[in-house]
mmCIF file of C-alpha atoms and ligand atoms in Angstrom:
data_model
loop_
_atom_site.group_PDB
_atom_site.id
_atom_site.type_symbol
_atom_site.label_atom_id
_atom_site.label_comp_id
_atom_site.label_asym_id
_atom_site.label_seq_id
_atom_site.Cartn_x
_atom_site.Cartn_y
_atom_site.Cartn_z
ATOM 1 C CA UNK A 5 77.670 86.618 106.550
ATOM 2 C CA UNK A 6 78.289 86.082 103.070
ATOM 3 C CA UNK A 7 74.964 84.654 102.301
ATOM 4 C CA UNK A 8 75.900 81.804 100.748
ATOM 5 C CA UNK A 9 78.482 83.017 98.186
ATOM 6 C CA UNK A 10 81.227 81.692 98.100
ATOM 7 C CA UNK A 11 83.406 85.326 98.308
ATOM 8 C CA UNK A 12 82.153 88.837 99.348
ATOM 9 C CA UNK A 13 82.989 89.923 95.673
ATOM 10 C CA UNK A 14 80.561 87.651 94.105
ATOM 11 C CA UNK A 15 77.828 88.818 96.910
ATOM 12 C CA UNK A 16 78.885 92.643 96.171
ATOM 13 C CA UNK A 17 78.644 92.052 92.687
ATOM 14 C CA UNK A 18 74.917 90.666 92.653
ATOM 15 C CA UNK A 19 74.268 93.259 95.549
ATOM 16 C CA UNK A 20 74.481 96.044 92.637
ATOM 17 C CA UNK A 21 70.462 96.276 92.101
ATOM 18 C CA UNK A 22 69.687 96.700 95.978
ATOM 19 C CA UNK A 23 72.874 98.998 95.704
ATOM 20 C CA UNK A 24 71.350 101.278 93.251
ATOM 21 C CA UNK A 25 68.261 101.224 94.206
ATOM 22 C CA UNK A 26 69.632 102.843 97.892
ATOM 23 C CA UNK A 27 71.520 104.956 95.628
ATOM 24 C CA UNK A 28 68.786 106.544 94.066
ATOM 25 C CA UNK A 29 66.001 106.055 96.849
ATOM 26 C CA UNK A 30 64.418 109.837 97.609
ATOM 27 C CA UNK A 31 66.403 111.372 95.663
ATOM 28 C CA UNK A 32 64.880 111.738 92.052
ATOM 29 C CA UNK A 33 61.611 114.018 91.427
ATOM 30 C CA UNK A 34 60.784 113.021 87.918
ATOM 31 C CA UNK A 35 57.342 115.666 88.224
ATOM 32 C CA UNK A 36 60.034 118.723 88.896
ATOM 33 C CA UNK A 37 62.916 116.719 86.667
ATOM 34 C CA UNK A 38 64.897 117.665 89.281
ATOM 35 C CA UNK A 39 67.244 115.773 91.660
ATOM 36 C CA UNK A 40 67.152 116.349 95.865
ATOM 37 C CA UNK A 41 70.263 115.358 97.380
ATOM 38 C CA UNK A 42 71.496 117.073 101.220
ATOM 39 C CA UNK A 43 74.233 118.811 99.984
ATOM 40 C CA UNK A 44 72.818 122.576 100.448
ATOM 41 C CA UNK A 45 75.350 124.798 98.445
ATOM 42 C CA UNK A 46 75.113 128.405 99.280
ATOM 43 C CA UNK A 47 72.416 130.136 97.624
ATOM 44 C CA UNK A 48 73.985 131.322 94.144
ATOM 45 C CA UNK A 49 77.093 129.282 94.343
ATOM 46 C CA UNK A 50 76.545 126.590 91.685
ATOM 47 C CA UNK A 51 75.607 129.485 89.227
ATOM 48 C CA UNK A 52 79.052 131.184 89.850
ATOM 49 C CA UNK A 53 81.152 127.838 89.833
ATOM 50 C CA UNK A 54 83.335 128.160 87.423
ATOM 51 C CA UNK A 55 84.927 123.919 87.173
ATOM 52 C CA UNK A 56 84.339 121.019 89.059
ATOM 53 C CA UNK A 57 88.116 119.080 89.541
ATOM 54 C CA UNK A 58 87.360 115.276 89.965
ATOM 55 C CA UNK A 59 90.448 113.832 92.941
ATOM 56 C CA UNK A 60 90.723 109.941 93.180
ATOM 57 C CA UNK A 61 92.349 106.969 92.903
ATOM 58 C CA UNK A 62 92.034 103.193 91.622
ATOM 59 C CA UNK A 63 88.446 102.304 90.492
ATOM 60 C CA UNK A 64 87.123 105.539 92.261
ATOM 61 C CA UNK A 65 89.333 107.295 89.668
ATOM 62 C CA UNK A 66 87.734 105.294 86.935
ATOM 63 C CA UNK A 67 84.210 106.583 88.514
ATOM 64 C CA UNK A 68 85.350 110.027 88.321
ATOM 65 C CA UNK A 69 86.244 109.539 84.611
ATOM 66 C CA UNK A 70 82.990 108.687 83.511
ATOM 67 C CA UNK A 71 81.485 111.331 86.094
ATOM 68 C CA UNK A 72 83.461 114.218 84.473
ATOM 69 C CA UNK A 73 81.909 113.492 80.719
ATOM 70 C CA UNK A 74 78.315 113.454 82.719
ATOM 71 C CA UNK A 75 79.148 116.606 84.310
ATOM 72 C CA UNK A 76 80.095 118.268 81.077
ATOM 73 C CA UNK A 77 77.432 116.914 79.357
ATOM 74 C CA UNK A 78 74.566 116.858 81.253
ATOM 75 C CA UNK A 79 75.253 119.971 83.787
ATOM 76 C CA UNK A 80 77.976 122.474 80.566
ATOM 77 C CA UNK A 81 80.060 122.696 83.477
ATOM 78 C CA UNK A 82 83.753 122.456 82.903
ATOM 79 C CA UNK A 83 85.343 119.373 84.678
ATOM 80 C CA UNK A 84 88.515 117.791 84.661
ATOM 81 C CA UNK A 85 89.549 114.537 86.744
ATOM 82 C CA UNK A 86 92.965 113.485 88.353
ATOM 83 C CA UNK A 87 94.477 110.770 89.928
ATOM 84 C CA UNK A 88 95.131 111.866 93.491
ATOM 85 C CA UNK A 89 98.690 111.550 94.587
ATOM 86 C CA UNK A 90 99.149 113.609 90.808
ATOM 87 C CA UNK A 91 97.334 116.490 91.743
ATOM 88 C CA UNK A 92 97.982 120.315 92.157
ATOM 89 C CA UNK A 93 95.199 122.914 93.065
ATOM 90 C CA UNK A 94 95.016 125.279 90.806
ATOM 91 C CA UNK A 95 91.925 127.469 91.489
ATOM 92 C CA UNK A 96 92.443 130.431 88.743
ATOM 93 C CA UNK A 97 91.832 133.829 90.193
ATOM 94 C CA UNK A 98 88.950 133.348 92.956
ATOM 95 C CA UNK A 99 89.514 129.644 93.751
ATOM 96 C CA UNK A 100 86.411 129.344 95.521
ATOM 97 C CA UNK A 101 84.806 129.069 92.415
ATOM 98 C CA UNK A 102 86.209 125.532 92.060
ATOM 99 C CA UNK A 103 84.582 122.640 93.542
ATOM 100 C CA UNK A 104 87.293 120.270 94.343
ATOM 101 C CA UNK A 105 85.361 116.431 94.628
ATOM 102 C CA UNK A 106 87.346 113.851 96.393
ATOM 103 C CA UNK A 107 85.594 109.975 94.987
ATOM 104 C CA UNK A 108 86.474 107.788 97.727
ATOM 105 C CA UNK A 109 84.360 104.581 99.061
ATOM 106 C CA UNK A 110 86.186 104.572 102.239
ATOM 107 C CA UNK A 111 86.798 107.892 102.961
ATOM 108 C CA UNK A 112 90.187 106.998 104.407
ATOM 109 C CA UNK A 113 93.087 107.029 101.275
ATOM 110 C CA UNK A 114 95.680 109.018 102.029
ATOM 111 C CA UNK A 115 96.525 110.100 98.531
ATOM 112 C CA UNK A 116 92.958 111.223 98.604
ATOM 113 C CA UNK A 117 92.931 113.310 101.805
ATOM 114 C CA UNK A 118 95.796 114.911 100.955
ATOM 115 C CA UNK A 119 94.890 116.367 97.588
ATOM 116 C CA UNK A 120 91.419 117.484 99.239
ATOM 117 C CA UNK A 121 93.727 119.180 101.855
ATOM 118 C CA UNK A 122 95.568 120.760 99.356
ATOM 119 C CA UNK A 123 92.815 122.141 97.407
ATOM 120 C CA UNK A 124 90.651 123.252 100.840
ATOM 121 C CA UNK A 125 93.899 124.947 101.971
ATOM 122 C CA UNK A 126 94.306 126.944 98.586
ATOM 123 C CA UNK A 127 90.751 128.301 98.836
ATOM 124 C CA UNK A 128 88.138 125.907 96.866
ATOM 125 C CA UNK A 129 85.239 124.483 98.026
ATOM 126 C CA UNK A 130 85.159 120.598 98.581
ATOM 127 C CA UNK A 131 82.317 118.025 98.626
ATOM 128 C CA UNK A 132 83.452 114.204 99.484
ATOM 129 C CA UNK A 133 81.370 111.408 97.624
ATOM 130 C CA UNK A 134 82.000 108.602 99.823
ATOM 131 C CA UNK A 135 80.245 105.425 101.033
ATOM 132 C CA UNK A 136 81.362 105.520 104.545
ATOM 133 C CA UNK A 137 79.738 107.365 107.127
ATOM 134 C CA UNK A 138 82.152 109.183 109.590
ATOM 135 C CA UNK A 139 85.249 108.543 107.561
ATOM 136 C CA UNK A 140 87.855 110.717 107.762
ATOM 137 C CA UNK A 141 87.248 112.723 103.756
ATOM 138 C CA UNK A 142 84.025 113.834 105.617
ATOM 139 C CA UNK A 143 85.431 115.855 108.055
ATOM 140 C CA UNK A 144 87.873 117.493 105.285
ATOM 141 C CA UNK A 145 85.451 118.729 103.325
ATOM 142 C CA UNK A 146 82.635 121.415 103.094
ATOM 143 C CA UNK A 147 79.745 118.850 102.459
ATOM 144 C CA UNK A 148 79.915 115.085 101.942
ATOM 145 C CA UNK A 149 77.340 113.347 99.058
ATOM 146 C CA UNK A 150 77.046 109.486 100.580
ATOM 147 C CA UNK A 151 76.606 106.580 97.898
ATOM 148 C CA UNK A 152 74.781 104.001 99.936
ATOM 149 C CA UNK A 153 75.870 101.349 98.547
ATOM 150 C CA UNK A 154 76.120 99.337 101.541
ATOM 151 C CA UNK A 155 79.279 97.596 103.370
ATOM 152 C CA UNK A 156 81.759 96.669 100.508
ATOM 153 C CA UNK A 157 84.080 93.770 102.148
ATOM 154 C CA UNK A 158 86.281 92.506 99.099
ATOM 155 C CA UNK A 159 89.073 94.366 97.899
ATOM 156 C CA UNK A 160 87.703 94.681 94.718
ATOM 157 C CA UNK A 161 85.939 97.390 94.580
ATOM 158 C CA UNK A 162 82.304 96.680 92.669
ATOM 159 C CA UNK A 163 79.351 98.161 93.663
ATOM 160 C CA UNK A 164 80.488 100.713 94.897
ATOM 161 C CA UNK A 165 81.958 101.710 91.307
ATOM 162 C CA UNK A 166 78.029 102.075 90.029
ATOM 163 C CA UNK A 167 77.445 103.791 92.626
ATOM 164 C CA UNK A 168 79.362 106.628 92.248
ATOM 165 C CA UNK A 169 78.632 107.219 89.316
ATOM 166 C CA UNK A 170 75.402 107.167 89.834
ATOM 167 C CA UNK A 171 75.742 109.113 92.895
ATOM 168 C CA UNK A 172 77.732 111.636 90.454
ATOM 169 C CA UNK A 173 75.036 111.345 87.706
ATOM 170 C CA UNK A 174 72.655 112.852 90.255
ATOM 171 C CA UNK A 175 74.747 115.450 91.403
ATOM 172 C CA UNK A 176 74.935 116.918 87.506
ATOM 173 C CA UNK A 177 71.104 116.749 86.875
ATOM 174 C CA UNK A 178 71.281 118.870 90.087
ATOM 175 C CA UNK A 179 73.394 121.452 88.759
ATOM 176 C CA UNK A 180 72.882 121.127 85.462
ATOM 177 C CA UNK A 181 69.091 121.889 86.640
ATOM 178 C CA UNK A 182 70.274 124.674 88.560
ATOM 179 C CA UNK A 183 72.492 126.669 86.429
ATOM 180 C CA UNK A 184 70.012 126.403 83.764
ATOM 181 C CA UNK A 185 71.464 124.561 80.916
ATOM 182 C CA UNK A 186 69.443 120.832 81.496
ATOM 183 C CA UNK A 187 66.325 121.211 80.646
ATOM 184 C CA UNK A 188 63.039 119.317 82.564
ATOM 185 C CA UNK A 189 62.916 117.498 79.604
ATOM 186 C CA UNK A 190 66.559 116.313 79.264
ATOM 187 C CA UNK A 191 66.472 115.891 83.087
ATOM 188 C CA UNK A 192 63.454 113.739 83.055
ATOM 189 C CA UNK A 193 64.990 111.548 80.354
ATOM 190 C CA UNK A 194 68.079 111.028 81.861
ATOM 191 C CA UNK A 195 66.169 110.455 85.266
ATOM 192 C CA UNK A 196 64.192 107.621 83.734
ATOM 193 C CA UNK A 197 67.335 106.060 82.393
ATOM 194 C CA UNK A 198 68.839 105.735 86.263
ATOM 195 C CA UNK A 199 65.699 104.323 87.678
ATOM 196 C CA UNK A 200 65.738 101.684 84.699
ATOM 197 C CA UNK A 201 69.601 100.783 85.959
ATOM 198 C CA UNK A 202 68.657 98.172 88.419
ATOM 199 C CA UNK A 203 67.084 96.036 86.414
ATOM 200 C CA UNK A 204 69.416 96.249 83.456
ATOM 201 C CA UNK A 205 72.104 95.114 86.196
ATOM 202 C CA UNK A 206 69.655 92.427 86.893
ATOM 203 C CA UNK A 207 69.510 91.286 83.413
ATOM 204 C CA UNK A 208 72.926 91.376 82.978
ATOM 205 C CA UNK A 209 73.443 88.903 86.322
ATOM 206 C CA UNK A 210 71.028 86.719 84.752
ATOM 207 C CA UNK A 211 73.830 86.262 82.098
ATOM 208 C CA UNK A 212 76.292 84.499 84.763
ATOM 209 C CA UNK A 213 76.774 81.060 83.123
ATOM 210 C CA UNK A 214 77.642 82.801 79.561
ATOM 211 C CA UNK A 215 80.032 84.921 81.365
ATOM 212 C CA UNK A 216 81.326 81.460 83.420
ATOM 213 C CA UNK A 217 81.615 79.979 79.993
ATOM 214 C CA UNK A 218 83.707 82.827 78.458
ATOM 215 C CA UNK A 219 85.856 82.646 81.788
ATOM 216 C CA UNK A 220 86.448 78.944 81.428
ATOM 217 C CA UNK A 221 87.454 79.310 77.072
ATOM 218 C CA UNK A 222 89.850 82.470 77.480
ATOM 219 C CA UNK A 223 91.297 82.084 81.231
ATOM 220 C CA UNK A 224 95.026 80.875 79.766
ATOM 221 C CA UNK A 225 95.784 83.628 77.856
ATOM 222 C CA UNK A 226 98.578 85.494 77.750
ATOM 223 C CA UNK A 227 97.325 88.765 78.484
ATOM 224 C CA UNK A 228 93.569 90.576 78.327
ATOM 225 C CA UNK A 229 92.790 93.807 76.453
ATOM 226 C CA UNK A 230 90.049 95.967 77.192
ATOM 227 C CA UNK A 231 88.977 98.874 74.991
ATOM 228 C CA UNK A 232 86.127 101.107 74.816
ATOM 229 C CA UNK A 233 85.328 104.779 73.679
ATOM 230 C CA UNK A 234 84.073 108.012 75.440
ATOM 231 C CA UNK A 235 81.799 106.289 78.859
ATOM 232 C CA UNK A 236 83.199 103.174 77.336
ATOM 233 C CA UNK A 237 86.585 104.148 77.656
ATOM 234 C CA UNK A 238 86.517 104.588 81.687
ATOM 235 C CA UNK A 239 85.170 101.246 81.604
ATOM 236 C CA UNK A 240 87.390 99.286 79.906
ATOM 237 C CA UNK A 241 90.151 100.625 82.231
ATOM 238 C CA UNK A 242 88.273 99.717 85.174
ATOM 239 C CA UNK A 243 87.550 96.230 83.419
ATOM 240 C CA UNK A 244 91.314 96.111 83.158
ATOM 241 C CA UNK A 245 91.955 96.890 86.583
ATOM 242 C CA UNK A 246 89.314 94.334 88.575
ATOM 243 C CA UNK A 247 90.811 91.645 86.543
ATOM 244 C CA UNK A 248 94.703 91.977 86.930
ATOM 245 C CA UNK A 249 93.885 92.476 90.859
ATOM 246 C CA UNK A 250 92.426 89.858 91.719
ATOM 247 C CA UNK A 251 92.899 87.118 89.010
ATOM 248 C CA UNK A 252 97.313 88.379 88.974
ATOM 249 C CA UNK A 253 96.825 87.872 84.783
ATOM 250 C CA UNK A 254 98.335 90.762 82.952
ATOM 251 C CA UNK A 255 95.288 92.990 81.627
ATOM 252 C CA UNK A 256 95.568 96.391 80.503
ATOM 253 C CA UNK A 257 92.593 99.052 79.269
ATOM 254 C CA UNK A 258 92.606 101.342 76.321
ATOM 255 C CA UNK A 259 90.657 104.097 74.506
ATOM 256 C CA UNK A 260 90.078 101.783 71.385
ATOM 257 C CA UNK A 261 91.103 104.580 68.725
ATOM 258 C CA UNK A 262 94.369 104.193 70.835
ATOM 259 C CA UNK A 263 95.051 100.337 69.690
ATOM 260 C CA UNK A 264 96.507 101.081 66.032
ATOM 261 C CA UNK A 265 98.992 103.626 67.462
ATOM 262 C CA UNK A 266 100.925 100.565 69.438
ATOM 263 C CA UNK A 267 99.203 98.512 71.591
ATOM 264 C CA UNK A 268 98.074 96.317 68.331
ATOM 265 C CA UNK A 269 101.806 95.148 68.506
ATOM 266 C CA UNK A 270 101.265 93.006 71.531
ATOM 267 C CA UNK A 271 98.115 91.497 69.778
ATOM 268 C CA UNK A 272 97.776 87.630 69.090
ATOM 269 C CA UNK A 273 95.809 84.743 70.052
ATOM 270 C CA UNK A 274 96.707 84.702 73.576
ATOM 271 C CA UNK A 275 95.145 88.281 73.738
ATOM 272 C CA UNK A 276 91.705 88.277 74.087
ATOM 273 C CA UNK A 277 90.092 91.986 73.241
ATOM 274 C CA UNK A 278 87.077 92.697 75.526
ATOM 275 C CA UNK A 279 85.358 95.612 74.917
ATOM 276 C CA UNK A 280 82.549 97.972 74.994
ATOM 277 C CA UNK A 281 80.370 98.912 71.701
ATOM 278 C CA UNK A 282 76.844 100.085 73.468
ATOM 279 C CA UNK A 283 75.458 103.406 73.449
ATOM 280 C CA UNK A 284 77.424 106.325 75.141
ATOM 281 C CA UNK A 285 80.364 104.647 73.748
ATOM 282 C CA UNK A 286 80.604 105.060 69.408
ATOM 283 C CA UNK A 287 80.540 101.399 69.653
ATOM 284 C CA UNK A 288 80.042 100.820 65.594
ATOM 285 C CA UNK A 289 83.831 103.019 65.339
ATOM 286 C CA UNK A 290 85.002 100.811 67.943
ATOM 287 C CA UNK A 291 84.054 97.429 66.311
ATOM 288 C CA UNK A 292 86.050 98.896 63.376
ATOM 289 C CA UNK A 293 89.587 98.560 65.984
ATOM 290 C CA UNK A 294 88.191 95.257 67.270
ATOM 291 C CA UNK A 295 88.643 94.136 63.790
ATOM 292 C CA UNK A 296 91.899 94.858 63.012
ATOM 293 C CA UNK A 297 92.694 92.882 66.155
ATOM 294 C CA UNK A 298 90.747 90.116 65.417
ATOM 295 C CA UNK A 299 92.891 90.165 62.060
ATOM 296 C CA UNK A 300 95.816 89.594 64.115
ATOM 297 C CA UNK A 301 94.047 86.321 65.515
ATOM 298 C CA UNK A 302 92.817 88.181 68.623
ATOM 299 C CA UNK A 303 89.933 86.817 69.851
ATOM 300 C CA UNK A 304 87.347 89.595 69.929
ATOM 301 C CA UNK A 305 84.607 89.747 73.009
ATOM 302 C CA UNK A 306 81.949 92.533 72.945
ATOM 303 C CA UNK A 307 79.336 94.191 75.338
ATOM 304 C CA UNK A 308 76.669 95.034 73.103
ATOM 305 C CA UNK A 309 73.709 97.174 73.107
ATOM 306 C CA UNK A 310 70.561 97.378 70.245
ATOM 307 C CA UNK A 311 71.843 97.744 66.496
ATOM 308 C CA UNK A 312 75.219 96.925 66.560
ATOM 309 C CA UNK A 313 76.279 94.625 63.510
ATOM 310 C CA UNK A 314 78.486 91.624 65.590
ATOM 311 C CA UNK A 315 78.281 89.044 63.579
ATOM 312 C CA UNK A 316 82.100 88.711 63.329
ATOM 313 C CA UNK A 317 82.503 88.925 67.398
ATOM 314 C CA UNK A 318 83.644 85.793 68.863
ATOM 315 C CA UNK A 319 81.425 86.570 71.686
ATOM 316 C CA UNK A 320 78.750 88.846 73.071
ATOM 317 C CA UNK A 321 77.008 90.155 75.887
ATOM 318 C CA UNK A 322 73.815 91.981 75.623
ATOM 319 C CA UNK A 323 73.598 95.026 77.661
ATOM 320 C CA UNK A 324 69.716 96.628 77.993
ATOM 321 C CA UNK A 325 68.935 100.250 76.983
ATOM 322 C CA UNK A 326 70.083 102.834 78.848
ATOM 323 C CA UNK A 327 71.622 105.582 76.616
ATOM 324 C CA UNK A 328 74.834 106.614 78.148
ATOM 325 C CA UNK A 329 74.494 104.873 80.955
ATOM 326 C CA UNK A 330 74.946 101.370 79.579
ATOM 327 C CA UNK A 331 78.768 100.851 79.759
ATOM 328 C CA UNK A 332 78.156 101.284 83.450
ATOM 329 C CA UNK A 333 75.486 98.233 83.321
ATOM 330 C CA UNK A 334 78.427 96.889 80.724
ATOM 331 C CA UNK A 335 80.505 96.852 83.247
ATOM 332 C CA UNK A 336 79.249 94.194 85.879
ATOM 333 C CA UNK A 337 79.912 91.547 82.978
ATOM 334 C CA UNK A 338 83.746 92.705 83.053
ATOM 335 C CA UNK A 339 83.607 92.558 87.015
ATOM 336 C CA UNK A 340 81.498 88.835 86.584
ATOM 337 C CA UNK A 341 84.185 87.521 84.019
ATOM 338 C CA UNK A 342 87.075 89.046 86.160
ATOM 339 C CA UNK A 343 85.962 87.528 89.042
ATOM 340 C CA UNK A 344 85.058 83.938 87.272
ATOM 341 C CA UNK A 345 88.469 83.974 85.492
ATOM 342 C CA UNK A 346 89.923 84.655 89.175
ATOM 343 C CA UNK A 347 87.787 81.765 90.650
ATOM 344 C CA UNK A 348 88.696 79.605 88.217
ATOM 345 C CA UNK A 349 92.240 79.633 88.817
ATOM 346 C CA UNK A 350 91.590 79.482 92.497
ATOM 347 C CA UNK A 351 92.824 83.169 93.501
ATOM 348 C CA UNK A 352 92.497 84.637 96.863
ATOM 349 C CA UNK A 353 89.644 87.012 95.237
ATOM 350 C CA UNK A 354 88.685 89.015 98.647
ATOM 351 C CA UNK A 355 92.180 89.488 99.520
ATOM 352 C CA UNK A 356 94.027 89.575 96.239
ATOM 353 C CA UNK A 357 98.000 89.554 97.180
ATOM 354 C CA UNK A 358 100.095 92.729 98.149
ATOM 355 C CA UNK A 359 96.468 94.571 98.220
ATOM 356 C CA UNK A 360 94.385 96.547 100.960
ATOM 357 C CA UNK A 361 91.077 97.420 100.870
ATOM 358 C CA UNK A 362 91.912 100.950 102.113
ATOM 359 C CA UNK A 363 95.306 102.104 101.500
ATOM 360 C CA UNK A 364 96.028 105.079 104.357
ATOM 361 C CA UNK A 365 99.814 105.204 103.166
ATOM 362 C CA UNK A 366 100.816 107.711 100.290
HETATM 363 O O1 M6R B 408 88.449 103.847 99.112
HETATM 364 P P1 M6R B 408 88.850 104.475 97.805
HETATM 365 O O2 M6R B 408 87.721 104.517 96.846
HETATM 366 O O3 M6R B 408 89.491 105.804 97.963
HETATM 367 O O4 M6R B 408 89.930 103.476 97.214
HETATM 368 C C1 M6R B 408 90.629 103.792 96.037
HETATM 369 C C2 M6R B 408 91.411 102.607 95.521
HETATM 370 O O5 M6R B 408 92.372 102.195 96.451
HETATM 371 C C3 M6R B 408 90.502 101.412 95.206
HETATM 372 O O6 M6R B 408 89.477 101.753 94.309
HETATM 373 C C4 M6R B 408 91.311 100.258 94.602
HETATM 374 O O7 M6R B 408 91.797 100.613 93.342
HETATM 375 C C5 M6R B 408 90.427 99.008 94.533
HETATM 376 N N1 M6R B 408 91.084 97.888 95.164
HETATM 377 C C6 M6R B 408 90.063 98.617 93.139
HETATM 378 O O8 M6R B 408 89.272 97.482 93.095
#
């Protein structure tokens, strides 16, 4: 069943091509450079929308972090995101003119199904962006978006991160498309940079052993930093995130411009700074605040796309071009070196401690 891996992480993890690929099958119409995805809005009703609110929680509400910068930038739409059990509907005057989207792979957390409630009761219109057929979110809402990412087992969630946001990606070339403001060219681009996704995930899972070797050098340190900037910054908190779950090692994510007003205090050797310097992500400011930490003996670890001077990086992993969609494919070396640093210390990585892999309590 786990087809010769050792943990359903490790299978998820290298799953992430096939993932995508379902992700995207059908569904992109480079000729039109247009998107078609079974969601049928009423006619007129992405025109008149007025903001897309983003509910979620854990890694989906890392998703829906780097799916509210696409939406804004790719689709002009305004969109804000919020952690579920944190949220309060409020629609403005006609709140039907708010799309409320609840990210949720299982379709079944109850922090998540009760801000959807919320919202649906107040008046907005819902969509659910889930990977699970029949779950509960999909009876909540006015129209469900699925992922297909295929059954995700571990607790860690992995694929199913990519995803949705490539799930999400789609859904703002579609209304970016049809309010107007993405044009077929833009579209098209951005449409050839998601079908190029599998194989850059490919490439980067190729890389295993480099990541097994950065495992094996920094898995006694004290504590793990993770940094990035605009896509990058969702990123390094969801870096953050798959490693302190299922490895129990203290790791916390920041927006890098964020290090020198504190967290540069906690900085030594025994703090390794991973972070994310590819495209969609300023990484040449961000090398700037890996610096300073590496002046505090930090060891400094970069994902790195074309052009970047890293010389001075202790390490780096190359991440293939794909515009703003690369510290997604950045990403998968976080979840490889999370799950490697976990391994080696002989974790319980499919059922990390205290954890569930749907949590139906608020
Ligand atoms: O099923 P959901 O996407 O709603 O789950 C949300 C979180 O509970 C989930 O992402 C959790 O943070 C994962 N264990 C992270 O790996």
């Amino acid at each position: 069943e786990k087809g010769g891996y050792e943990h359903y992480m490790r299978k998820e993890i290298h799953e992430q091509p096939t993932a995508l690929r379902q992700t995207l099958s059908g569904r992109i119409d480079l000729d039109r450079g247009d998107v078609d995805l079974d969601v049928d809005f009423p006619q007129g009703y992405l025109e008149s929308l007025e903001e897309i609110q983003l509910v979620s929680c854990g890694t989906s509400y890392y998703a829906s972090q780097y799916a509210a910068r696409l939406l804004e930038e790719i689709a002009d739409v305004r969109a804000s995101v919020e952690i579920a059990s944190e949220y309060e509907f409020d629609g403005g005057r006609d709140p039907w003119r708010t799309l409320v989207i609840a990210v949720t792979q299982s379709g079944e957390t109850a922090d998540t199904l009760s801000a959807i409630r919320r919202a649906a009761g107040a008046g907005a219109r819902t969509l659910a962006v889930t990977n699970t057929l029949g779950s509960s979110v999909t009876r909540e809402t006015n129209d469900t978006l699925f992922i297909r990412a295929g059954p995700e087992i571990g607790v860690a969630a992995t694929k199913t991160f990519a995803s949705q946001v490539v799930t999400l990606a789609l859904l703002s070339v579609a209304i970016g498309r049809e309010r107007g403001t993405l044009s077929t060219a833009n579209a098209r681009t951005l449409l050839e940079n998601l079908r190029t996704l599998p194989g850059a995930v490919q490439q980067v899972l190729d890389e295993e052993e480099h990541v097994l070797e950065a495992a094996r050098e920094y898995q006694d340190s004290e504590s793990f930093f993770f940094v990035g900037r605009r896509y990058g910054y969702p990123v390094a908190l969801e870096g953050a995130l798959k490693l302190k779950e299922i490895s129990y090692d203290h790791a916390e994510g920041f927006a890098a411009g964020e290090l020198k007003h504190g967290p540069l205090a906690l900085v030594s050797e025994q703090t390794p700074v991973l972070a994310v310097l590819t495209a969609g992500s300023d990484g040449s400011e961000t090398v700037n605040n890996l610096t300073e930490a590496q002046a505090r003996g930090a060891p400094a670890i970069g994902t790195v796309s074309d052009g970047l001077e890293t010389k001075s990086l202790d390490w780096t992993f190359e991440v293939p071009e794909a515009d703003v969609f690369e510290p997604l494919v950045a990403n998968v070396y976080f979840q490889l070196f999370a799950y490697h640093v976990a391994n080696l210390k002989g974790r319980s990585i499919d059922k990390p401690r205290n954890l569930a892999k749907s949590v139906t309590v608020e």
